[in-house]
Amino acid sequence: MNRVIHPIEEESYRRLRARLDTSHLPPLTRAVVERVIHSAADLEYADDLVMDEGELAKAHAALHGGAPVVVDVEMVAAGITRRETVCRLRDAVAGPGLTRSAHAIRLAHEQVGPGALWVIGNAPTALEELLTLDAAPALVIGLPVGFVGAVESKAALRESGLPAVSNVSEKGGSAVASAALNALLYHPVSTEEKS
């Protein structure tokens, strides 16, 4: 992807790197950490995020190979640039023991099947529902925000063994979730991935 980087963004990253040394991180991990920090102006994400470089590499290849991207809310979709996303929240309905966000995840799973990248930035119940499905995801970016269920749903994601980007604290949200996906989207494709 040829992307023109605005001078303001270049300066922002220069300042970020002046305050936080990320040079020791593997390339995709560094890309995700820096873009998430940049999206929130919150250096604490450097110690809060949890991810694995090998899983990121596989997800990066899947993303650039055309795997679908599913989001929990339109705000996450709005933050993902240069890529179509699937968001079924408008079609979803709440029911007994089922939030609209959870129902939207069920609908999206029926639509995309296995191998998608899932980006959850708002609703812990969406992440909880995803974990009950046999989604076989390429990656789950599980960064829902809040004081009710966010920490627990992200801990459950890490315990699930699914390839994931998550964080330990209550922090999260649409901007950071879409930033994590954009980091993979913007990162160059290696010659090995092209072949």
CSV table of C-alpha atoms in Angstrom, one decimal, residues 62 67-70 102 104-120 126-141 157 160-163:
chain,number,residue,atom,x,y,z
A,62,ALA,CA,-4.2,-12.8,6.0
A,67,ALA,CA,-9.3,-11.8,4.6
A,68,PRO,CA,-12.5,-10.0,5.8
A,69,VAL,CA,-12.4,-7.5,8.6
A,70,VAL,CA,-15.3,-7.5,11.0
A,102,ALA,CA,-23.5,-9.9,20.7
A,104,ALA,CA,-24.3,-8.4,15.6
A,105,ILE,CA,-21.2,-10.7,16.1
A,106,ARG,CA,-23.4,-13.8,15.5
A,107,LEU,CA,-24.7,-12.2,12.3
A,108,ALA,CA,-21.2,-11.2,11.1
A,109,HIS,CA,-19.9,-14.7,11.8
A,110,GLU,CA,-22.7,-16.2,9.7
A,111,GLN,CA,-21.7,-13.8,6.9
A,112,VAL,CA,-17.9,-14.2,6.9
A,113,GLY,CA,-17.1,-17.6,8.3
A,114,PRO,CA,-13.6,-18.6,9.4
A,115,GLY,CA,-10.4,-16.7,8.8
A,116,ALA,CA,-11.5,-13.1,9.4
A,117,LEU,CA,-9.8,-10.4,11.4
A,118,TRP,CA,-12.2,-9.3,14.2
A,119,VAL,CA,-11.8,-5.8,15.6
A,120,ILE,CA,-13.7,-5.2,18.9
A,126,ALA,CA,-19.3,-8.5,21.5
A,127,LEU,CA,-15.9,-10.0,22.4
A,128,GLU,CA,-17.6,-12.4,24.8
A,129,GLU,CA,-19.9,-13.6,22.1
A,130,LEU,CA,-17.1,-14.0,19.6
A,131,LEU,CA,-15.3,-16.3,22.1
A,132,THR,CA,-18.4,-18.7,22.1
A,133,LEU,CA,-18.3,-19.1,18.3
A,134,ASP,CA,-16.1,-21.4,16.2
A,135,ALA,CA,-14.8,-18.4,14.3
A,136,ALA,CA,-11.3,-19.6,13.6
A,137,PRO,CA,-10.1,-16.0,13.3
A,138,ALA,CA,-6.9,-14.9,11.7
A,139,LEU,CA,-6.7,-12.4,14.6
A,140,VAL,CA,-8.9,-10.9,17.2
A,141,ILE,CA,-8.1,-7.3,18.1
A,157,LEU,CA,-9.6,-13.7,25.0
A,160,SER,CA,-8.7,-18.7,24.8
A,161,GLY,CA,-5.5,-19.3,22.9
A,162,LEU,CA,-6.9,-17.4,19.8
A,163,PRO,CA,-4.4,-15.1,18.0
